JSON list of C-alpha atoms in Angstrom, two decimals:
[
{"chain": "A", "resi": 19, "resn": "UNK", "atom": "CA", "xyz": [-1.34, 19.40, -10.31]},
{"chain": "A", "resi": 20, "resn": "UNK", "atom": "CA", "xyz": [-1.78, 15.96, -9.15]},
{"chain": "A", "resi": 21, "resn": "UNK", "atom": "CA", "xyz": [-0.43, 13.81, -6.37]},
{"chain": "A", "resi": 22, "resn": "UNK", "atom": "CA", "xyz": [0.77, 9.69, -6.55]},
{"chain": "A", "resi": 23, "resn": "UNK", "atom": "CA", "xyz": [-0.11, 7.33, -3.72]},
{"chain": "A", "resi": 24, "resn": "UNK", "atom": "CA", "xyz": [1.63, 4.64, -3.52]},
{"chain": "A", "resi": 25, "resn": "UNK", "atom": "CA", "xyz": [1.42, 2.84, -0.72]},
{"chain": "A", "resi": 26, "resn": "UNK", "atom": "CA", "xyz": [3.44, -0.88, 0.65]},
{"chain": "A", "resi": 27, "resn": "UNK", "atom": "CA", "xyz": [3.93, -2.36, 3.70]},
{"chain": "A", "resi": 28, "resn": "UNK", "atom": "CA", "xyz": [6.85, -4.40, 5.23]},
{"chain": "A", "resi": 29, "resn": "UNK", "atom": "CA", "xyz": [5.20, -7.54, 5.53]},
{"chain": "A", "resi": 30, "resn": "UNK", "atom": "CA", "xyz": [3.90, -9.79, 2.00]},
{"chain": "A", "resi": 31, "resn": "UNK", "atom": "CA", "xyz": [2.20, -12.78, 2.78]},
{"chain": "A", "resi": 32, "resn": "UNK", "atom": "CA", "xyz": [2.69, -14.80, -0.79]},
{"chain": "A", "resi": 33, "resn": "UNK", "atom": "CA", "xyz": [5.92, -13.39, -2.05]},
{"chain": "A", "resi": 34, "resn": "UNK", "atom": "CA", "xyz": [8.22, -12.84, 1.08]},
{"chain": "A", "resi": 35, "resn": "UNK", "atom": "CA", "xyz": [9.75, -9.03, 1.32]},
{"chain": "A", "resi": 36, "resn": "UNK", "atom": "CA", "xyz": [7.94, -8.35, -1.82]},
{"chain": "A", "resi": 37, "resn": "UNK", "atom": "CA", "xyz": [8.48, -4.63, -2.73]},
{"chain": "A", "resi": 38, "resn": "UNK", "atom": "CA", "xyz": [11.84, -4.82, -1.87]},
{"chain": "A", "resi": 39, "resn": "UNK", "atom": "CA", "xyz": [12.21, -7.68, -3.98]},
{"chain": "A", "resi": 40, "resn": "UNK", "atom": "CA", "xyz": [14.94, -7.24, -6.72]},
{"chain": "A", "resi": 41, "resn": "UNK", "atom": "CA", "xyz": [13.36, -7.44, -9.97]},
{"chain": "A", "resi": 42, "resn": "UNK", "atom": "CA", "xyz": [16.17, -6.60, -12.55]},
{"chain": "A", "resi": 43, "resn": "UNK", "atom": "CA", "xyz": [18.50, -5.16, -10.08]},
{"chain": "A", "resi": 44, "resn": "UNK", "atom": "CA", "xyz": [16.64, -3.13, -8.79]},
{"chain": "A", "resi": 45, "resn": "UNK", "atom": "CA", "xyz": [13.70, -3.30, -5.73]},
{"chain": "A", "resi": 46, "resn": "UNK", "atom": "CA", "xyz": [10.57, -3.99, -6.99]},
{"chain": "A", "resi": 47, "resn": "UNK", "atom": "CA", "xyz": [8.82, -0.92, -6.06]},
{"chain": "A", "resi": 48, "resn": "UNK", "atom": "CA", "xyz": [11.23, 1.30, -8.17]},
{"chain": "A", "resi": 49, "resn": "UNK", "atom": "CA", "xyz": [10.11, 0.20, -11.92]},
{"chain": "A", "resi": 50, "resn": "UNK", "atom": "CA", "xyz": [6.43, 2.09, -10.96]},
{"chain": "A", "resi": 51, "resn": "UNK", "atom": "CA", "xyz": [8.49, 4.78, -8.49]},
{"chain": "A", "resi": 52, "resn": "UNK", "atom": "CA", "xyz": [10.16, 5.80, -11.91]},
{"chain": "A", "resi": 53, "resn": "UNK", "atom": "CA", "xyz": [7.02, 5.80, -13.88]},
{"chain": "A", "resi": 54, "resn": "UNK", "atom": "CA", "xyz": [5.22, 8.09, -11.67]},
{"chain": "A", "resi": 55, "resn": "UNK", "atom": "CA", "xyz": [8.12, 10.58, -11.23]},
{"chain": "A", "resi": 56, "resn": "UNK", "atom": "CA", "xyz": [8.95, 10.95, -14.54]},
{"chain": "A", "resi": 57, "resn": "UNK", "atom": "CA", "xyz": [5.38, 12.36, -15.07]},
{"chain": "A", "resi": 58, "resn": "UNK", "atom": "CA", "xyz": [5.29, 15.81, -15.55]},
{"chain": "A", "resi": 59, "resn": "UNK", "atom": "CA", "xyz": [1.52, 16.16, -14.09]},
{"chain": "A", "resi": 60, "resn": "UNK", "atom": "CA", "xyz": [2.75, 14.56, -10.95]},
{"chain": "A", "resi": 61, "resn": "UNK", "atom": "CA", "xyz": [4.51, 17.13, -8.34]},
{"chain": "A", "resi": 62, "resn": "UNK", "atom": "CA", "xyz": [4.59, 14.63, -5.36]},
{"chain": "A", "resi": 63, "resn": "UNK", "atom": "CA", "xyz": [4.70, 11.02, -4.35]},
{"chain": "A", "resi": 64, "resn": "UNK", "atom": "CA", "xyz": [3.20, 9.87, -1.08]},
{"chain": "A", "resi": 65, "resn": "UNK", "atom": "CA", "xyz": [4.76, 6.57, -0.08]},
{"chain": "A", "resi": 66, "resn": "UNK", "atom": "CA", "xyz": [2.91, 5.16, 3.23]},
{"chain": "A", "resi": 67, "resn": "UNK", "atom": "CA", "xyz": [4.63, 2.51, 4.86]},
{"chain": "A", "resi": 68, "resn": "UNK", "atom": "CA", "xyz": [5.31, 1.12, 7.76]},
{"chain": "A", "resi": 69, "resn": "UNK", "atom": "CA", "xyz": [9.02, -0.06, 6.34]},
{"chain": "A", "resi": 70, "resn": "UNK", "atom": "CA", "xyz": [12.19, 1.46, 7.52]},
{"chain": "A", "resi": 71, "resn": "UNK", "atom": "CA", "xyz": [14.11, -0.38, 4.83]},
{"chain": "A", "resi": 72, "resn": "UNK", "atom": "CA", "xyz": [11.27, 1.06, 2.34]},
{"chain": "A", "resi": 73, "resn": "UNK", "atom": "CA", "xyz": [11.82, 4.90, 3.81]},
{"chain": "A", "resi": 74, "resn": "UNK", "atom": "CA", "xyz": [14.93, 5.02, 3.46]},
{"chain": "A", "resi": 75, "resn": "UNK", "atom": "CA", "xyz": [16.06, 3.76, 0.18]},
{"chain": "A", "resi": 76, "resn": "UNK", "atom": "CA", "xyz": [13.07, 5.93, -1.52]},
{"chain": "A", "resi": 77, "resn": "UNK", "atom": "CA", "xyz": [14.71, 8.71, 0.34]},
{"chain": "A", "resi": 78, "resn": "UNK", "atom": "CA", "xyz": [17.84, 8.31, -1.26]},
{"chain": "A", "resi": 79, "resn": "UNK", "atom": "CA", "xyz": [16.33, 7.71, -5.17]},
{"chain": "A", "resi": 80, "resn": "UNK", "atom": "CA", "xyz": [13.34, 9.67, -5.19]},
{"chain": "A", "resi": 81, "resn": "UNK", "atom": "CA", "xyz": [13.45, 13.07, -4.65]},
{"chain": "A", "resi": 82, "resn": "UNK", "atom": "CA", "xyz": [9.49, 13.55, -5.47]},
{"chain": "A", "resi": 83, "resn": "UNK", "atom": "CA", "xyz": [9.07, 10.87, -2.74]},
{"chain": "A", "resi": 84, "resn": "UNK", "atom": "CA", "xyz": [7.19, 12.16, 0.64]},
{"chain": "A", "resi": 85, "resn": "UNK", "atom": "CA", "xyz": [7.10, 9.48, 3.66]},
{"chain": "A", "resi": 86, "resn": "UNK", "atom": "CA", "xyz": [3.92, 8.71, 5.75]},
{"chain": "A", "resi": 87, "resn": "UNK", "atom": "CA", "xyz": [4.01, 6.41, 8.60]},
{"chain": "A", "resi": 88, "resn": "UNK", "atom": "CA", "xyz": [1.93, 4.09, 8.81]},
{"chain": "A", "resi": 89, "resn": "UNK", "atom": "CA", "xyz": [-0.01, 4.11, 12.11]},
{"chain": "A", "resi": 90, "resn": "UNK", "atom": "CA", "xyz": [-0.56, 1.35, 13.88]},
{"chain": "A", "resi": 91, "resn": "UNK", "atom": "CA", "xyz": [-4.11, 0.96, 13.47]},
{"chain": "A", "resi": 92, "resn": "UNK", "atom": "CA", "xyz": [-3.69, 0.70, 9.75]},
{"chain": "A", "resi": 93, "resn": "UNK", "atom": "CA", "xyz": [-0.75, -1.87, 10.02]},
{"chain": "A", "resi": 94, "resn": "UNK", "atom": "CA", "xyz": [-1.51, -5.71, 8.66]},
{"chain": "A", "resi": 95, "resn": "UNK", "atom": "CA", "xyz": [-2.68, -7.36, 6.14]},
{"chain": "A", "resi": 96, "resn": "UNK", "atom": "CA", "xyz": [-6.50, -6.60, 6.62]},
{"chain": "A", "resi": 97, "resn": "UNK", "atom": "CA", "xyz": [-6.66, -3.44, 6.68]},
{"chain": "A", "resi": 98, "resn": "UNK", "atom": "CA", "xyz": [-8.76, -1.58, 3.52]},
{"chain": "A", "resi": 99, "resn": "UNK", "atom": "CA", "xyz": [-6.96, 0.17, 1.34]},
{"chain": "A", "resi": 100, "resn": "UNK", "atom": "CA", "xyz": [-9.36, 2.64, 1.52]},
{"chain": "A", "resi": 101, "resn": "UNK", "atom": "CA", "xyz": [-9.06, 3.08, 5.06]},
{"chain": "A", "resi": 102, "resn": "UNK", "atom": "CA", "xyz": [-5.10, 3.75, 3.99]},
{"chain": "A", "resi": 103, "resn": "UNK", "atom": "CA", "xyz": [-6.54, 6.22, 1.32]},
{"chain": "A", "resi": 104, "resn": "UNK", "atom": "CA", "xyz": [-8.43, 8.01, 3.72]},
{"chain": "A", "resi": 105, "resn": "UNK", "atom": "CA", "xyz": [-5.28, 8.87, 6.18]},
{"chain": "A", "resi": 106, "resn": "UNK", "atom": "CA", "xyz": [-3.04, 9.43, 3.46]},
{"chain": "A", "resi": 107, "resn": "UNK", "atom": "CA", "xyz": [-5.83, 12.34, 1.81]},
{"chain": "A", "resi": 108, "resn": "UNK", "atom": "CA", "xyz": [-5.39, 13.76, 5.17]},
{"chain": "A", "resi": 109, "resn": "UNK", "atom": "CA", "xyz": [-2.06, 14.23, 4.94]},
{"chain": "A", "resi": 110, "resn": "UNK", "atom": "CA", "xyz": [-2.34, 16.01, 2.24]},
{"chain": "A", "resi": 111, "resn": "UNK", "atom": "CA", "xyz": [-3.33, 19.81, 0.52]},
{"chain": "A", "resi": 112, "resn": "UNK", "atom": "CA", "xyz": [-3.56, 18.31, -3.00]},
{"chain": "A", "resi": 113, "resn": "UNK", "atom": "CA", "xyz": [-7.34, 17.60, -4.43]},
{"chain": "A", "resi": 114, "resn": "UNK", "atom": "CA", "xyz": [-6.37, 15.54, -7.26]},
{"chain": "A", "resi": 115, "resn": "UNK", "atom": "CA", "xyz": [-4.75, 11.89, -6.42]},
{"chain": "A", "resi": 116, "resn": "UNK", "atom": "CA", "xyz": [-3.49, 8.89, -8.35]},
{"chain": "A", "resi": 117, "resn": "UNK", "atom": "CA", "xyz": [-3.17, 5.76, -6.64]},
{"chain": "A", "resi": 118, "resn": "UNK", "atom": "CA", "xyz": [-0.75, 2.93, -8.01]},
{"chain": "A", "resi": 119, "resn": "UNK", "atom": "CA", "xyz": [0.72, -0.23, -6.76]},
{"chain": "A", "resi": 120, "resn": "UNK", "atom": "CA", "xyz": [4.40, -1.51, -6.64]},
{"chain": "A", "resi": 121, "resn": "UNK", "atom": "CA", "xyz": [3.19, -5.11, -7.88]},
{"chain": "A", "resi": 122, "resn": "UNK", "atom": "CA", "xyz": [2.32, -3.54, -11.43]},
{"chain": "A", "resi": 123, "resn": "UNK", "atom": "CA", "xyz": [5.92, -2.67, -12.51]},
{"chain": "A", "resi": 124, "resn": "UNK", "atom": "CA", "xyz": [5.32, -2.66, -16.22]},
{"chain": "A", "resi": 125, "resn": "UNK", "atom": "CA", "xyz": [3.26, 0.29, -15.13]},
{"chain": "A", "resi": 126, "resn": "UNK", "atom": "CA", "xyz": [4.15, 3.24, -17.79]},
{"chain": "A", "resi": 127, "resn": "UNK", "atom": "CA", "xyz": [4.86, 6.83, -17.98]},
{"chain": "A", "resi": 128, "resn": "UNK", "atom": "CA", "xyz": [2.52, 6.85, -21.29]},
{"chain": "A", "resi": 129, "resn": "UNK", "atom": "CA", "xyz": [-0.55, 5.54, -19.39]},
{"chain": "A", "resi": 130, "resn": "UNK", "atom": "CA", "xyz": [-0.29, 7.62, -16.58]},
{"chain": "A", "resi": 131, "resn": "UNK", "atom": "CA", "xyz": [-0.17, 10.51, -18.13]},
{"chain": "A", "resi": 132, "resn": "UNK", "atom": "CA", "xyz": [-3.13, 9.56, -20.37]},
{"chain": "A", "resi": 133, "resn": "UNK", "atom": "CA", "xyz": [-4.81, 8.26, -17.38]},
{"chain": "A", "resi": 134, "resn": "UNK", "atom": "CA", "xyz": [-4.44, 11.64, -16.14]},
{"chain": "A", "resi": 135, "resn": "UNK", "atom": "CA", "xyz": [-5.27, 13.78, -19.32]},
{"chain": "A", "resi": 136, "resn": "UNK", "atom": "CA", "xyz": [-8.47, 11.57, -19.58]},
{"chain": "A", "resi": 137, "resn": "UNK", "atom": "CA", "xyz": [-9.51, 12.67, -15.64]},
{"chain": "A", "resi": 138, "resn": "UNK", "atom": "CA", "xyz": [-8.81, 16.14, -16.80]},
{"chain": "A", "resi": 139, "resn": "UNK", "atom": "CA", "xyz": [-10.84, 15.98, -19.76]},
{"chain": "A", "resi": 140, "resn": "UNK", "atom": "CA", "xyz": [-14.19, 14.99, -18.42]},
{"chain": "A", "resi": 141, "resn": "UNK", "atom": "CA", "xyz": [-14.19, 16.30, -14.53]},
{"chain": "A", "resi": 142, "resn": "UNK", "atom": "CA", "xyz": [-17.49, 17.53, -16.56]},
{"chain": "A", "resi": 143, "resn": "UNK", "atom": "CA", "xyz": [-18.88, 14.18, -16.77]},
{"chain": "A", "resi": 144, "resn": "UNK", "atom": "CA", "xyz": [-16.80, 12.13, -14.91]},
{"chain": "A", "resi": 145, "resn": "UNK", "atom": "CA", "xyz": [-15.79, 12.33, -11.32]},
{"chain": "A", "resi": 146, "resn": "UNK", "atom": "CA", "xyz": [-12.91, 9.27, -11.54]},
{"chain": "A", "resi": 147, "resn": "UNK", "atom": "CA", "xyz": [-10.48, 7.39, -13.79]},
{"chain": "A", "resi": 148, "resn": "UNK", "atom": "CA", "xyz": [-9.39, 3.40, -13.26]},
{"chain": "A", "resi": 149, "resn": "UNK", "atom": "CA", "xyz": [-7.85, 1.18, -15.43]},
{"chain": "A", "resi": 150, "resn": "UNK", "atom": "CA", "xyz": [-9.01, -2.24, -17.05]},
{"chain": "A", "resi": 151, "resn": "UNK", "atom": "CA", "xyz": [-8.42, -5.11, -19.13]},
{"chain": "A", "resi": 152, "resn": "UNK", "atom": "CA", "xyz": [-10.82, -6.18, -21.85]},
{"chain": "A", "resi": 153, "resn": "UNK", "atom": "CA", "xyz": [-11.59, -9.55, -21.50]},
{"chain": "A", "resi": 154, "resn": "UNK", "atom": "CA", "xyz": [-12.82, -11.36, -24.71]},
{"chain": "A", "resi": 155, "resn": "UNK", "atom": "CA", "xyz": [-13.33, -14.74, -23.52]},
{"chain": "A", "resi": 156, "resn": "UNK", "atom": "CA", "xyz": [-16.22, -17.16, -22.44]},
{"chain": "A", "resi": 157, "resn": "UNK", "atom": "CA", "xyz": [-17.01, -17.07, -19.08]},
{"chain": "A", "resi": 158, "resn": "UNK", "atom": "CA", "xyz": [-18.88, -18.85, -16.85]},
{"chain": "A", "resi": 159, "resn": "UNK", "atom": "CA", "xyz": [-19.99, -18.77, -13.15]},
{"chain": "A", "resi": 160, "resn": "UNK", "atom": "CA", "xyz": [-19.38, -21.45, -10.53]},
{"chain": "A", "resi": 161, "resn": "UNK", "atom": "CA", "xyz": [-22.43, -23.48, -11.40]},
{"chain": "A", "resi": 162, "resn": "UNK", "atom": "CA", "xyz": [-21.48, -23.94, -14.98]},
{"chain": "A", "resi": 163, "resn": "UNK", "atom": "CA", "xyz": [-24.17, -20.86, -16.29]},
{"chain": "A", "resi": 164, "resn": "UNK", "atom": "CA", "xyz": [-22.88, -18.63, -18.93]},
{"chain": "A", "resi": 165, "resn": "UNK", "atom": "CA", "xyz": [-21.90, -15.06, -18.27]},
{"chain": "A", "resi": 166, "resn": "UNK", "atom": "CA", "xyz": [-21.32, -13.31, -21.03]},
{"chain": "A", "resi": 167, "resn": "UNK", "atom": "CA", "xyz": [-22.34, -15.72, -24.10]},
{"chain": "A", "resi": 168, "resn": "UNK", "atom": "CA", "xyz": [-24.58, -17.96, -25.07]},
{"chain": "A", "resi": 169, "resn": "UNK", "atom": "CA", "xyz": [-23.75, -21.35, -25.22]},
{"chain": "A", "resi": 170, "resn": "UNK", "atom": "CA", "xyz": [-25.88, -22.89, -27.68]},
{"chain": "A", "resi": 171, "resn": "UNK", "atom": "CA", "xyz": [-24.39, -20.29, -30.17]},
{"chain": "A", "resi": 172, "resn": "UNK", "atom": "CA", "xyz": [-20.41, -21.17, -30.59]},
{"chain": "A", "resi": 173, "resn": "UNK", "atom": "CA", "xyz": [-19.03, -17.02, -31.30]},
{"chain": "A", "resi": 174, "resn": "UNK", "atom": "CA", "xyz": [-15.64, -16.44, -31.97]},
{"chain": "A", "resi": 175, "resn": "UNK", "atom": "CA", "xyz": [-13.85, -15.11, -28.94]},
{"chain": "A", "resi": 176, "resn": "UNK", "atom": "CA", "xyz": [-13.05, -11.41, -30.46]},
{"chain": "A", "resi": 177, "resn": "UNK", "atom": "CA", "xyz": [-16.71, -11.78, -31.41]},
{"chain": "A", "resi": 178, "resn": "UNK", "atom": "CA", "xyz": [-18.10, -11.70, -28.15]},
{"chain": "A", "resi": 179, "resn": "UNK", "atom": "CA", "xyz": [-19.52, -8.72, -26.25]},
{"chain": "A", "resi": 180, "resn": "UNK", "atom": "CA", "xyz": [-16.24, -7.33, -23.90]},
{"chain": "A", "resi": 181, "resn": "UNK", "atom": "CA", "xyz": [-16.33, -7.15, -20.43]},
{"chain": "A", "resi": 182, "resn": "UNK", "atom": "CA", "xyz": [-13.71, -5.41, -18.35]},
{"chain": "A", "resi": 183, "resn": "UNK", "atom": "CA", "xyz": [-11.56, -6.50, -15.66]},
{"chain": "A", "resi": 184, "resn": "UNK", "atom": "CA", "xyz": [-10.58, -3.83, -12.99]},
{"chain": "A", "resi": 185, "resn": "UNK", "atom": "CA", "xyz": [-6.58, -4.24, -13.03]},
{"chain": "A", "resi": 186, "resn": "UNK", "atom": "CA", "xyz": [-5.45, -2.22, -9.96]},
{"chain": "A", "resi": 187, "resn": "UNK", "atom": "CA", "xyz": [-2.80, -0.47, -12.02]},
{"chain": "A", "resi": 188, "resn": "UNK", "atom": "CA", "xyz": [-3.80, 3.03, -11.03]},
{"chain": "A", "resi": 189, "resn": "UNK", "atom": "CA", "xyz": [-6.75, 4.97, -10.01]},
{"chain": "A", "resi": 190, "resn": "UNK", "atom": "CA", "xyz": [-7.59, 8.68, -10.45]},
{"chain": "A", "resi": 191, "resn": "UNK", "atom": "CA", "xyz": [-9.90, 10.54, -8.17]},
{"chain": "A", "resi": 192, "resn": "UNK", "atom": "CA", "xyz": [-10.20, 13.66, -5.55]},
{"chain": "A", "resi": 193, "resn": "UNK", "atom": "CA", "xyz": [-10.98, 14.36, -2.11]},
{"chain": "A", "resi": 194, "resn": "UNK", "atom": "CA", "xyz": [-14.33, 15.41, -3.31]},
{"chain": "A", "resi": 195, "resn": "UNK", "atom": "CA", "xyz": [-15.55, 12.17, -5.10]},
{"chain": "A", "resi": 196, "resn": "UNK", "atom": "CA", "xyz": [-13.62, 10.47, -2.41]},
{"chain": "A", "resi": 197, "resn": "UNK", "atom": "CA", "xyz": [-16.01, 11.23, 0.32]},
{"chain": "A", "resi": 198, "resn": "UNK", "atom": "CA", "xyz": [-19.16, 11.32, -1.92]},
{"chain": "A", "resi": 199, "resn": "UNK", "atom": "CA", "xyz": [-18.42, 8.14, -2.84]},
{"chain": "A", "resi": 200, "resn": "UNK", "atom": "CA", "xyz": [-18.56, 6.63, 1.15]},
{"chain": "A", "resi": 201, "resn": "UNK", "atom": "CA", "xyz": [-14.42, 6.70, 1.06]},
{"chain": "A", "resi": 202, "resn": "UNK", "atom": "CA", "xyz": [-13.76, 4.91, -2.39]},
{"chain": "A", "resi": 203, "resn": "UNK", "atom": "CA", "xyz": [-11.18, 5.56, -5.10]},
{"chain": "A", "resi": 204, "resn": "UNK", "atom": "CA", "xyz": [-13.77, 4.45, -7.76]},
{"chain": "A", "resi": 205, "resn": "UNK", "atom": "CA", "xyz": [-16.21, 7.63, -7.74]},
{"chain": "A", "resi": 206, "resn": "UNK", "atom": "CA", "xyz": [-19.98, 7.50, -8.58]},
{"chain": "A", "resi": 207, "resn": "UNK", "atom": "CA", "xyz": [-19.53, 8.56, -12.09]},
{"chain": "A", "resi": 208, "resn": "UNK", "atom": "CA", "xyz": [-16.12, 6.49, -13.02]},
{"chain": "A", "resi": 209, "resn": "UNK", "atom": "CA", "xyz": [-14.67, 6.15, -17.03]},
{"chain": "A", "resi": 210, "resn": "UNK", "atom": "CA", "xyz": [-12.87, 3.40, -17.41]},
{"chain": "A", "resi": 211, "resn": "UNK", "atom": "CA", "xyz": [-9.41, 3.10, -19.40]},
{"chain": "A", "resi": 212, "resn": "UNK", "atom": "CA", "xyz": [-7.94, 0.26, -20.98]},
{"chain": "A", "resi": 213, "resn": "UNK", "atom": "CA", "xyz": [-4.34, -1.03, -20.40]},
{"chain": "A", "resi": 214, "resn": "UNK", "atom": "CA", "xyz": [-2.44, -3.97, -22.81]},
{"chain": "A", "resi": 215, "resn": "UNK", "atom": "CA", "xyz": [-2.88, -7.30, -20.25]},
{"chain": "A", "resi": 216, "resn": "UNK", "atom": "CA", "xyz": [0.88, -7.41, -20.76]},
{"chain": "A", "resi": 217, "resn": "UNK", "atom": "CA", "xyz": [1.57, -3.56, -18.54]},
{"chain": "A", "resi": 218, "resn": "UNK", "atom": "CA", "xyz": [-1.19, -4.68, -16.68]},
{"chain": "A", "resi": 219, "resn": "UNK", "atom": "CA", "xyz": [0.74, -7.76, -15.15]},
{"chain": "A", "resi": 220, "resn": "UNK", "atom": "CA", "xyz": [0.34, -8.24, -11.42]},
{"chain": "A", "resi": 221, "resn": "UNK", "atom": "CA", "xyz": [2.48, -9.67, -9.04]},
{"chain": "A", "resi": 222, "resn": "UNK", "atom": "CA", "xyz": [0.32, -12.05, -6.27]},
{"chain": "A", "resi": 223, "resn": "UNK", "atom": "CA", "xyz": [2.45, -15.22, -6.24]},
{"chain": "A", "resi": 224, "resn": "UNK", "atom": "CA", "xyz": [5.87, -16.00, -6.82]},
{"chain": "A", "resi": 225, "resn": "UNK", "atom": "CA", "xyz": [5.05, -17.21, -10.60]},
{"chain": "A", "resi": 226, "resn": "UNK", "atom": "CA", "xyz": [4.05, -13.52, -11.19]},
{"chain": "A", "resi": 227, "resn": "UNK", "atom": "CA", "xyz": [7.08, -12.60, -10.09]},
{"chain": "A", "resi": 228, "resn": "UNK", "atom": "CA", "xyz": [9.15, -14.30, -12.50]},
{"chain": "A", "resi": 229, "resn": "UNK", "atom": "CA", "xyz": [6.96, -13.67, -15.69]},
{"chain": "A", "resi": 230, "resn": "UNK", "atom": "CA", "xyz": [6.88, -9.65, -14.32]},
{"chain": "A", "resi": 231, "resn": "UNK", "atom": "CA", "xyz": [10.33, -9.94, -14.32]},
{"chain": "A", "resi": 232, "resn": "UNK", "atom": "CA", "xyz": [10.74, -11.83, -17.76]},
{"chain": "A", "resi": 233, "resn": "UNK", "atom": "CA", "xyz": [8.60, -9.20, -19.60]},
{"chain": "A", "resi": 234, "resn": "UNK", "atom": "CA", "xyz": [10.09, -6.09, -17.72]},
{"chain": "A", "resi": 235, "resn": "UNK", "atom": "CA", "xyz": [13.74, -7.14, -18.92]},
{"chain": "A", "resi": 236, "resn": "UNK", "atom": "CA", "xyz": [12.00, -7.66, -22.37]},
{"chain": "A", "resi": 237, "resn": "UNK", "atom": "CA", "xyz": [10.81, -4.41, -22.94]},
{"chain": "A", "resi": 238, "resn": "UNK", "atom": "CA", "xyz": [14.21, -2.68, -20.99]},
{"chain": "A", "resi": 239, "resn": "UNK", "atom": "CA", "xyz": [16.27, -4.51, -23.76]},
{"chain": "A", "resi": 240, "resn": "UNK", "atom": "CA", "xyz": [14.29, -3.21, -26.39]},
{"chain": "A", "resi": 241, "resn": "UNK", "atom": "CA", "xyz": [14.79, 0.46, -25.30]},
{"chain": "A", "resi": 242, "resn": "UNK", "atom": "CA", "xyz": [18.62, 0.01, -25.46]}
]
């Protein structure tokens, strides 16, 4: 029905050998590996990479797991990722995608698959699915102005109006918004979906790492 994208690369500038990374025992990129394949919507997961290391040990625990090279024009770490997208559509027969990240490893089954129902649901009115945080706080921009409040009137912070913070944990589109959309995950008539800030935990510096890690063996101890 649907395919996962899941793209990493060799190199990580911030946190050295990042998705291969142990986080709990296990590589990094495994705790969002699992999530996706124990979907039941999800029939294949494209992993593009220009990592032998990476190839081979999702070989060897992923059976849903299909392996794109990287080419060499899309190696480094400036290339779009929806120039990776793009090739990795290509390479494909499926029309429905969902694109994730290895750096959101609190990632679950649960909101993937609602993700997914959601996209489903409203192909009527919607042409994409991506998932946010609600923000509730006061912000400001860089010269001091308010953004989303007004400072002469003190609101409580759940009082304020929301505003939404685009998380990277996963994005749900097809080859046909895709392209209407000038190559862009986010369509032209997106729905938004919120995730807990906890699952939505992303890993850009080291620090990330460790509280990622902290909260991941949190919740896997209160499974057991």
């Amino acid at each position: 029905m649907i395919t996962a994208l899941l793209p990493m690369k060799a190199h990580s500038e911030r946190v050295p050998n990042k998705n291969m990374r142990l986080l709990h025992g296990k590589p990094l990129y495994h705790a969002v590996a699992e999530a996706l394949s124990q979907s039941p919507y999800i029939d294949e997961i494209l992993i593009n990479t220009d990592s032998t290391k990476i190839a081979e040990d999702s070989a060897r625990y992923f059976p849903k797991i299909r392996i794109i090279d990287r080419p060499v024009s899309l190696q480094g770490d400036f290339v779009p990722m929806n120039d990776i997208i793009a090739y990795d559509l290509s390479q494909s027969q499926t029309e429905h995608f969902i694109q994730t990240h290895s750096t959101n490893p609190l990632l679950t089954t649960e909101s993937i698959n609602r993700g997914i129902e959601m996209y489903f649901a409203n192909l009527d009115k919607h042409d994409s699915v991506f998932s946010v945080t609600r923000l509730q706080t006061r912000l400001y921009w860089k010269d001091g102005s308010a953004i989303n409040h007004n400072p002469a009137e003190l609101l409580r912070t759940q009082d304020l109006p929301p505003v939404y913070e685009e998380n990277s944990c996963f994005y749900i589109f097809s080859k046909k918004s895709f392209v209407s959309a000038a190559n862009k995950r986010i369509g032209l008539r997106p729905l938004m979906t919120e995730l807990d800030k906890l699952e939505a935990v992303d890993i850009d510096e080291p620090a990330d790492f460790i509280m990622a890690e902290t909260l991941y063996k949190l919740k896997r101890a209160n499974e057991i």
